[in-house]
Coordinates of C-alpha atoms in Angstrom, one line a residue:
M189 CA -9.4 0.5 72.7
Q190 CA -7.5 3.8 74.5
T191 CA -4.7 2.5 71.9
R192 CA -7.4 3.2 69.0
K193 CA -8.3 7.1 71.5
L194 CA -4.1 8.0 71.1
L195 CA -4.4 7.2 67.5
D196 CA -7.5 9.2 67.1
W197 CA -6.2 11.9 69.2
W198 CA -2.2 11.7 66.9
Q199 CA -5.0 12.1 63.9
T200 CA -6.1 15.0 64.9
L201 CA -2.7 17.6 65.2
T202 CA -2.0 19.8 63.3
P203 CA 1.8 19.2 61.6
I204 CA 3.9 21.8 64.2
A205 CA 1.4 20.0 67.2
R206 CA 3.0 16.8 65.8
I207 CA 7.1 17.5 66.2
G208 CA 6.1 19.8 68.8
A209 CA 4.8 15.9 70.7
S210 CA 7.7 14.3 68.9
A211 CA 10.7 16.8 70.1
L212 CA 9.3 16.3 73.4
F213 CA 8.7 12.6 73.7
A214 CA 12.5 11.8 71.7
P215 CA 14.5 12.8 75.3
L216 CA 12.2 9.8 77.3
L217 CA 12.9 7.1 74.4
V218 CA 16.2 7.7 74.7
L219 CA 16.1 7.9 77.9
N220 CA 14.8 4.9 78.4
G221 CA 16.9 3.1 75.8
W222 CA 19.4 3.8 77.4
A223 CA 18.1 2.6 80.4
I224 CA 17.3 -0.6 79.2
S225 CA 20.6 -0.9 77.2
A226 CA 22.7 -0.6 81.0
I227 CA 19.8 -2.9 82.8
F228 CA 20.5 -5.4 78.8
N229 CA 24.9 -4.8 79.4
Y230 CA 24.3 -6.0 83.4
F231 CA 22.7 -9.0 82.9
H232 CA 24.0 -10.3 78.8
S233 CA 24.8 -13.7 80.9
L234 CA 22.0 -14.4 82.1
I235 CA 19.7 -13.4 78.9
A236 CA 21.8 -15.0 76.9
I237 CA 21.6 -17.9 78.5
L238 CA 17.5 -17.4 78.5
V239 CA 17.0 -17.1 74.5
G240 CA 19.2 -19.7 74.3
A241 CA 17.3 -22.3 76.7
S242 CA 14.2 -20.4 74.5
V243 CA 15.5 -20.4 71.6
L244 CA 16.4 -24.9 72.3
A245 CA 13.3 -25.8 73.7
F246 CA 10.8 -23.9 71.0
L247 CA 12.5 -26.5 68.2
L248 CA 12.4 -29.5 70.8
N249 CA 8.7 -28.8 71.5
Y250 CA 8.2 -30.0 68.0
P251 CA 8.4 -33.3 67.9
V252 CA 7.5 -32.9 71.6
S253 CA 4.4 -32.0 70.9
W254 CA 3.6 -34.6 67.1
M255 CA 3.9 -37.0 69.9
E256 CA 1.9 -35.8 72.5
R257 CA -0.8 -35.0 69.5
R258 CA -0.6 -38.7 68.7
G259 CA -1.5 -40.3 72.7
A260 CA 2.1 -40.3 74.6
R261 CA 2.4 -39.0 77.8
R262 CA 4.6 -35.4 77.2
E263 CA 6.5 -35.6 80.3
Q264 CA 7.7 -39.0 78.7
V265 CA 8.5 -37.8 75.5
A266 CA 9.8 -34.9 77.0
I267 CA 12.5 -36.5 78.6
L268 CA 13.0 -38.7 75.4
V269 CA 13.4 -36.1 73.3
F270 CA 16.0 -33.9 75.4
L271 CA 17.7 -36.7 75.9
L272 CA 18.5 -37.4 72.4
A273 CA 19.3 -34.0 71.8
L274 CA 21.7 -34.0 74.7
S275 CA 23.7 -37.2 73.1
I276 CA 23.9 -35.5 69.3
L277 CA 24.7 -32.3 71.0
L278 CA 27.5 -33.9 73.1
A279 CA 28.4 -36.8 69.9
L280 CA 29.3 -33.7 67.3
G281 CA 31.4 -32.0 70.2
V282 CA 33.3 -35.2 70.8
T283 CA 33.7 -35.7 67.4
L284 CA 33.6 -32.3 64.5
F285 CA 34.0 -29.7 67.0
P286 CA 37.4 -31.0 68.4
L287 CA 39.0 -31.7 64.4
A288 CA 37.2 -28.2 63.2
L289 CA 39.3 -26.9 66.0
T290 CA 42.7 -28.0 65.5
Q291 CA 41.7 -27.1 61.6
A292 CA 41.2 -23.3 63.0
Q293 CA 44.6 -23.1 65.1
Q294 CA 46.0 -24.7 61.9
L295 CA 44.5 -21.7 59.5
V296 CA 45.5 -19.4 62.3
A297 CA 49.2 -20.4 62.3
R298 CA 49.7 -20.0 58.8
L299 CA 47.8 -17.0 58.5
P300 CA 51.3 -15.3 58.0
E301 CA 52.3 -18.0 55.4
L302 CA 49.2 -17.2 53.2
I303 CA 49.2 -13.8 53.3
D304 CA 52.4 -13.6 51.9
S305 CA 51.6 -16.0 49.3
G306 CA 48.6 -14.4 48.2
R307 CA 50.8 -11.5 47.9
S308 CA 53.2 -12.8 45.7
Q309 CA 50.5 -14.1 43.4
L310 CA 49.2 -10.2 43.6
M311 CA 53.1 -9.6 42.7
I312 CA 52.8 -12.1 40.1
L313 CA 49.7 -10.7 38.1
N314 CA 51.6 -7.5 38.6
E315 CA 54.0 -8.1 36.7
K316 CA 51.7 -9.9 34.1
A317 CA 49.7 -6.8 33.7
E318 CA 52.6 -4.5 33.1
S319 CA 54.0 -7.3 29.7
M320 CA 50.6 -6.7 27.8
G321 CA 50.7 -3.6 28.5
L322 CA 47.1 -3.3 30.6
P323 CA 47.5 0.1 33.1
I324 CA 47.5 -2.1 35.8
N325 CA 48.9 -1.2 38.8
L326 CA 48.7 -3.5 42.1
D327 CA 51.4 -2.2 44.2
A328 CA 49.7 -0.5 46.1
I329 CA 47.3 -3.4 47.1
V330 CA 50.5 -5.5 47.3
V331 CA 51.2 -2.7 50.3
Q332 CA 48.5 -2.5 51.8
I333 CA 48.0 -6.5 51.9
N334 CA 51.5 -6.2 53.9
D335 CA 50.9 -3.4 56.1
R336 CA 47.5 -4.0 57.5
V337 CA 45.3 -6.8 56.3
K338 CA 48.2 -8.8 57.8
G339 CA 47.5 -7.7 61.0
Q340 CA 43.5 -7.3 61.1
L341 CA 43.3 -11.2 60.1
Q342 CA 45.3 -11.8 62.9
A343 CA 43.2 -10.3 64.5
I344 CA 40.0 -11.2 63.9
A345 CA 41.3 -15.2 64.0
G346 CA 42.5 -15.0 67.4
Q347 CA 39.0 -13.2 68.6
V348 CA 36.7 -16.1 66.6
L349 CA 39.9 -18.7 68.4
N350 CA 39.2 -16.9 72.1
L351 CA 34.9 -17.0 71.5
A352 CA 35.6 -21.0 70.4
V353 CA 37.9 -21.5 73.5
V354 CA 35.6 -19.6 75.5
T355 CA 32.2 -21.1 74.6
V356 CA 33.8 -24.6 75.1
T357 CA 35.4 -24.2 78.9
S358 CA 32.1 -22.6 80.0
L359 CA 31.1 -25.6 81.0
L360 CA 28.5 -23.9 83.9
D361 CA 26.8 -21.4 81.0
F362 CA 26.1 -25.0 79.3
L363 CA 24.5 -26.4 82.3
L364 CA 22.9 -24.2 83.1
T365 CA 21.1 -23.7 79.3
M366 CA 20.6 -27.4 79.1
V367 CA 18.8 -27.1 82.6
L368 CA 16.9 -24.1 81.6
T369 CA 15.9 -25.9 78.6
F370 CA 14.5 -29.2 79.7
Y371 CA 12.2 -27.6 82.2
L372 CA 11.0 -25.4 79.6
L373 CA 10.1 -28.4 77.6
Q374 CA 8.1 -29.4 80.7
H375 CA 7.0 -26.2 81.4
G376 CA 7.5 -23.5 78.4
G377 CA 3.5 -23.0 77.8
E378 CA 2.3 -22.9 81.0
L379 CA 5.1 -19.9 81.6
W380 CA 4.4 -18.2 77.9
E381 CA 0.4 -18.3 79.1
S382 CA 1.1 -16.5 82.1
L383 CA 2.6 -13.8 80.3
V384 CA 0.1 -13.4 77.7
E385 CA -2.8 -13.2 79.7
W386 CA -0.6 -9.0 80.1
L387 CA -2.3 -8.2 77.4
P388 CA -5.7 -7.5 76.3
T389 CA -7.9 -10.8 75.4
R390 CA -8.5 -9.8 71.7
F391 CA -5.1 -10.5 71.5
R392 CA -3.8 -12.7 72.9
E393 CA -4.4 -15.8 70.4
P394 CA -3.7 -13.8 67.5
F395 CA 0.1 -12.2 68.9
S396 CA 0.3 -16.2 70.6
R397 CA -0.6 -17.5 67.1
T398 CA 2.2 -14.6 65.5
V399 CA 5.1 -15.1 68.0
R400 CA 4.4 -18.6 67.3
L401 CA 5.0 -18.4 63.6
S402 CA 7.3 -16.2 62.8
F403 CA 9.7 -18.1 64.8
Q404 CA 8.8 -21.3 64.0
N405 CA 9.3 -20.8 60.4
F406 CA 12.4 -19.0 60.6
F407 CA 14.1 -21.2 62.7
I408 CA 13.0 -24.6 61.4
S409 CA 14.0 -23.1 58.1
Q410 CA 17.1 -22.2 58.5
L411 CA 18.4 -24.8 61.0
I412 CA 17.4 -27.4 57.9
L413 CA 19.7 -25.4 54.9
S414 CA 23.0 -24.7 57.4
I415 CA 22.2 -28.3 57.8
C416 CA 22.3 -29.6 54.6
M417 CA 24.5 -26.7 53.6
A418 CA 26.8 -28.5 56.2
S419 CA 26.2 -31.6 54.6
A420 CA 26.9 -30.9 51.0
L421 CA 29.8 -28.9 52.0
I422 CA 31.8 -31.6 54.2
P423 CA 32.4 -33.5 51.4
S424 CA 32.4 -30.9 48.5
F425 CA 35.1 -30.1 49.8
L426 CA 36.8 -33.3 51.1
W427 CA 36.4 -34.4 46.9
L428 CA 38.2 -31.5 46.1
K429 CA 40.8 -32.0 49.0
V430 CA 40.4 -27.8 49.8
P431 CA 42.4 -27.4 53.1
Y432 CA 41.0 -26.9 56.1
G433 CA 37.8 -29.1 53.6
L434 CA 35.8 -29.4 57.6
L435 CA 36.2 -26.0 59.3
F436 CA 35.5 -24.3 55.9
G437 CA 31.7 -26.6 54.9
L438 CA 30.9 -26.7 58.7
T439 CA 31.5 -22.4 59.0
I440 CA 29.5 -22.3 56.6
G441 CA 26.8 -23.7 57.3
I442 CA 26.6 -22.6 60.8
M443 CA 26.7 -19.6 58.9
A444 CA 23.4 -20.1 57.2
L445 CA 21.5 -19.7 59.9
I446 CA 21.7 -16.2 59.9
P447 CA 20.0 -14.8 56.4
F448 CA 22.8 -13.3 54.5
G449 CA 26.2 -15.6 56.4
G450 CA 26.0 -18.2 54.2
S451 CA 27.3 -15.8 51.1
V452 CA 29.3 -14.2 53.8
G453 CA 30.8 -17.7 54.7
I454 CA 31.6 -18.6 50.8
A455 CA 33.5 -15.2 50.8
A456 CA 35.9 -15.6 52.9
T457 CA 36.3 -19.0 52.3
T458 CA 37.1 -18.5 49.0
L459 CA 39.3 -15.1 50.4
L460 CA 41.3 -17.5 52.3
V461 CA 41.9 -20.7 50.0
S462 CA 43.0 -18.2 47.5
L463 CA 45.6 -16.5 48.9
Q464 CA 47.7 -20.4 48.3
D465 CA 46.0 -21.1 45.1
V466 CA 43.7 -18.9 42.9
W467 CA 42.3 -22.2 40.7
M468 CA 41.2 -24.0 44.2
G469 CA 39.8 -20.7 45.6
A470 CA 38.0 -20.2 42.3
R471 CA 37.0 -24.7 41.9
V472 CA 35.7 -23.6 46.1
L473 CA 33.2 -20.3 45.0
A474 CA 31.8 -22.6 42.5
A475 CA 31.5 -25.0 44.9
A476 CA 30.0 -24.1 47.2
V477 CA 27.2 -20.9 44.8
I478 CA 26.3 -24.5 43.4
V479 CA 25.0 -25.9 46.3
Q480 CA 23.8 -22.4 47.1
Q481 CA 21.0 -21.5 44.2
I482 CA 20.0 -25.5 45.2
L483 CA 19.5 -24.7 48.4
E484 CA 17.6 -21.3 48.0
N485 CA 16.1 -21.9 44.3
L486 CA 14.1 -25.8 45.1
I487 CA 14.7 -26.5 48.6
A488 CA 14.3 -23.2 50.0
P489 CA 11.1 -21.8 48.9
R490 CA 9.3 -25.4 49.8
I491 CA 10.0 -24.9 53.4
L492 CA 11.0 -21.8 54.0
G493 CA 7.7 -19.6 51.6
S494 CA 8.0 -15.9 51.6
F495 CA 7.5 -15.8 55.3
T496 CA 9.0 -12.8 56.7
G497 CA 7.5 -10.0 54.8
L498 CA 10.5 -7.8 55.3
N499 CA 12.1 -6.0 52.3
P500 CA 15.4 -7.9 52.4
V501 CA 16.9 -4.4 53.4
W502 CA 15.1 -3.7 56.2
V503 CA 16.3 -7.8 57.1
L504 CA 19.8 -6.3 57.0
I505 CA 19.0 -3.8 58.9
S506 CA 16.7 -6.6 61.8
V507 CA 20.1 -8.2 62.0
L508 CA 22.9 -5.7 62.1
T509 CA 20.7 -4.1 65.1
G510 CA 20.8 -7.6 66.3
A511 CA 24.0 -8.2 66.8
R512 CA 24.9 -4.3 68.0
I513 CA 22.5 -5.2 71.2
G514 CA 22.9 -8.7 71.5
G515 CA 25.5 -10.2 69.0
L516 CA 24.8 -13.8 68.1
L517 CA 22.0 -14.2 69.8
G518 CA 20.9 -11.2 68.6
V519 CA 21.5 -12.1 65.8
I520 CA 19.6 -15.6 65.8
V521 CA 16.6 -13.4 67.0
A522 CA 16.7 -10.6 64.9
V523 CA 14.6 -11.3 61.5
P524 CA 11.8 -13.4 63.7
C525 CA 11.2 -10.6 66.2
A526 CA 11.4 -7.7 63.6
V527 CA 8.8 -10.3 61.5
V528 CA 6.2 -9.5 64.9
I529 CA 7.5 -5.6 66.0
K530 CA 6.3 -5.4 62.0
T531 CA 3.0 -7.9 62.3
I532 CA 1.7 -5.2 65.6
I533 CA 2.1 -2.3 64.0
S534 CA 0.5 -3.3 60.7
A535 CA -2.0 -4.0 63.3
I536 CA -2.4 -0.8 65.3
R537 CA -1.7 1.9 63.0
P538 CA -4.7 4.0 61.9
P539 CA -7.1 3.2 59.0
V540 CA -6.2 5.7 57.0
M541 CA -2.7 4.6 56.8
R542 CA -3.4 1.3 55.3
H543 CA -3.4 0.9 51.6
D544 CA -3.2 -3.1 51.4
P545 CA -7.7 -3.3 50.3
E546 CA -6.9 -7.0 51.7
E547 CA -6.0 -5.9 54.9
S548 CA -8.0 -6.3 58.4
S549 CA -9.7 -2.7 59.8
S550 CA -10.5 -4.8 62.6
G551 CA -7.0 -3.3 64.6
E552 CA -6.6 -7.3 65.2
I553 CA -2.6 -8.8 65.0
V554 CA -2.7 -10.9 61.9
A555 CA -0.2 -13.9 62.0
P556 CA 2.7 -15.1 59.5
M557 CA 1.1 -17.6 57.0
T558 CA 2.8 -21.2 57.8
P559 CA 5.1 -22.6 54.1
E560 CA 2.2 -24.8 53.3
E561 CA -0.2 -21.1 53.3
S562 CA 2.1 -19.7 51.5
A563 CA 2.7 -22.1 49.0
K564 CA -1.1 -22.6 48.2
A565 CA -1.4 -18.3 47.3
E566 CA 1.0 -18.5 45.6
V567 CA -0.3 -20.5 43.7
N568 CA -4.2 -19.5 44.0
N569 CA -3.4 -15.8 44.3
S570 CA -0.1 -14.9 42.7
L571 CA 0.3 -13.3 45.3
S572 CA 3.2 -13.6 48.4
V573 CA 3.0 -13.2 52.2
S574 CA 4.6 -10.0 52.0
D575 CA 1.1 -8.3 51.1
N576 CA -0.7 -10.3 53.7
L577 CA 1.9 -8.8 56.1
A578 CA 1.9 -5.6 54.5

């Protein structure tokens, strides 16, 4: 009611009065933003542990809830699922991660050699272009590769390796994350209910459903796509005898957890392989693009649908903002958070600003559709979920 009165009051203001009110309110926003940023930077490590544990508990809650609905006791099932997930993580950490880390160290050691090889290939291409009379001069590109790219790639690779080493050696953070994940898996529902109680009664259930569906659709779908991408690319690269095939396939699969991350990983992998062998780089690009298109056009619509309701530009802006604020974890949670924010804004904005006749005018928060509901809506009504969220 108070929000509605505030919006009605805002509508009564003249344009000049709105500009003046915004000008007076802007410094408060800047000051609050600076204070929140300072607090976030101070507690960054703790927040990272909380977010990581919350994401893990959120994902593990689905098999626990599924077994609980079939009569199993939650405490026993939670322990079983947690131990199984921990065993899988430890198995991957003992088998795949050391091999990938070894290949990463070898790749970093060979970067100067690969860059020199790429420069030589560009020089050969430049000579062929001159012999054919084509007006192409690659000398400037060769000089830039020699002077700049080498140092930048080595610096980036060194940062990646340092991040990997810090991640491995930070056993305390890992243990804290696992312990917190276990307790959230046991009592996360009670904690969430205590937080939602701060909201008005009519917003509690819609808000909870919006948050749950937004994070569920995003994390489950991206996790499935990431696993499928890595599972398909690693054997493909090994069959093509791509150097560091395990590292490249695993990297692209992990980057597929992030929107547009798979495409960036494919481009970077193709570039690195092409520095040594252009034709091998072309085969890598072809194999990766084929796998990506199969996943995005055949598998993704079935498990993901169009749940976000966000323009791709806003998705990209959300990812970049999340990276700037929270690093890797910020990138992971950026899109579902953006969906929740968009849904809340759509629910509280004045009816005059609503253009969708299908949209509810009651001011209630309308949760995103599940993938099944999205698919049915697209078949029966030829409407996307974005229309339902707009």
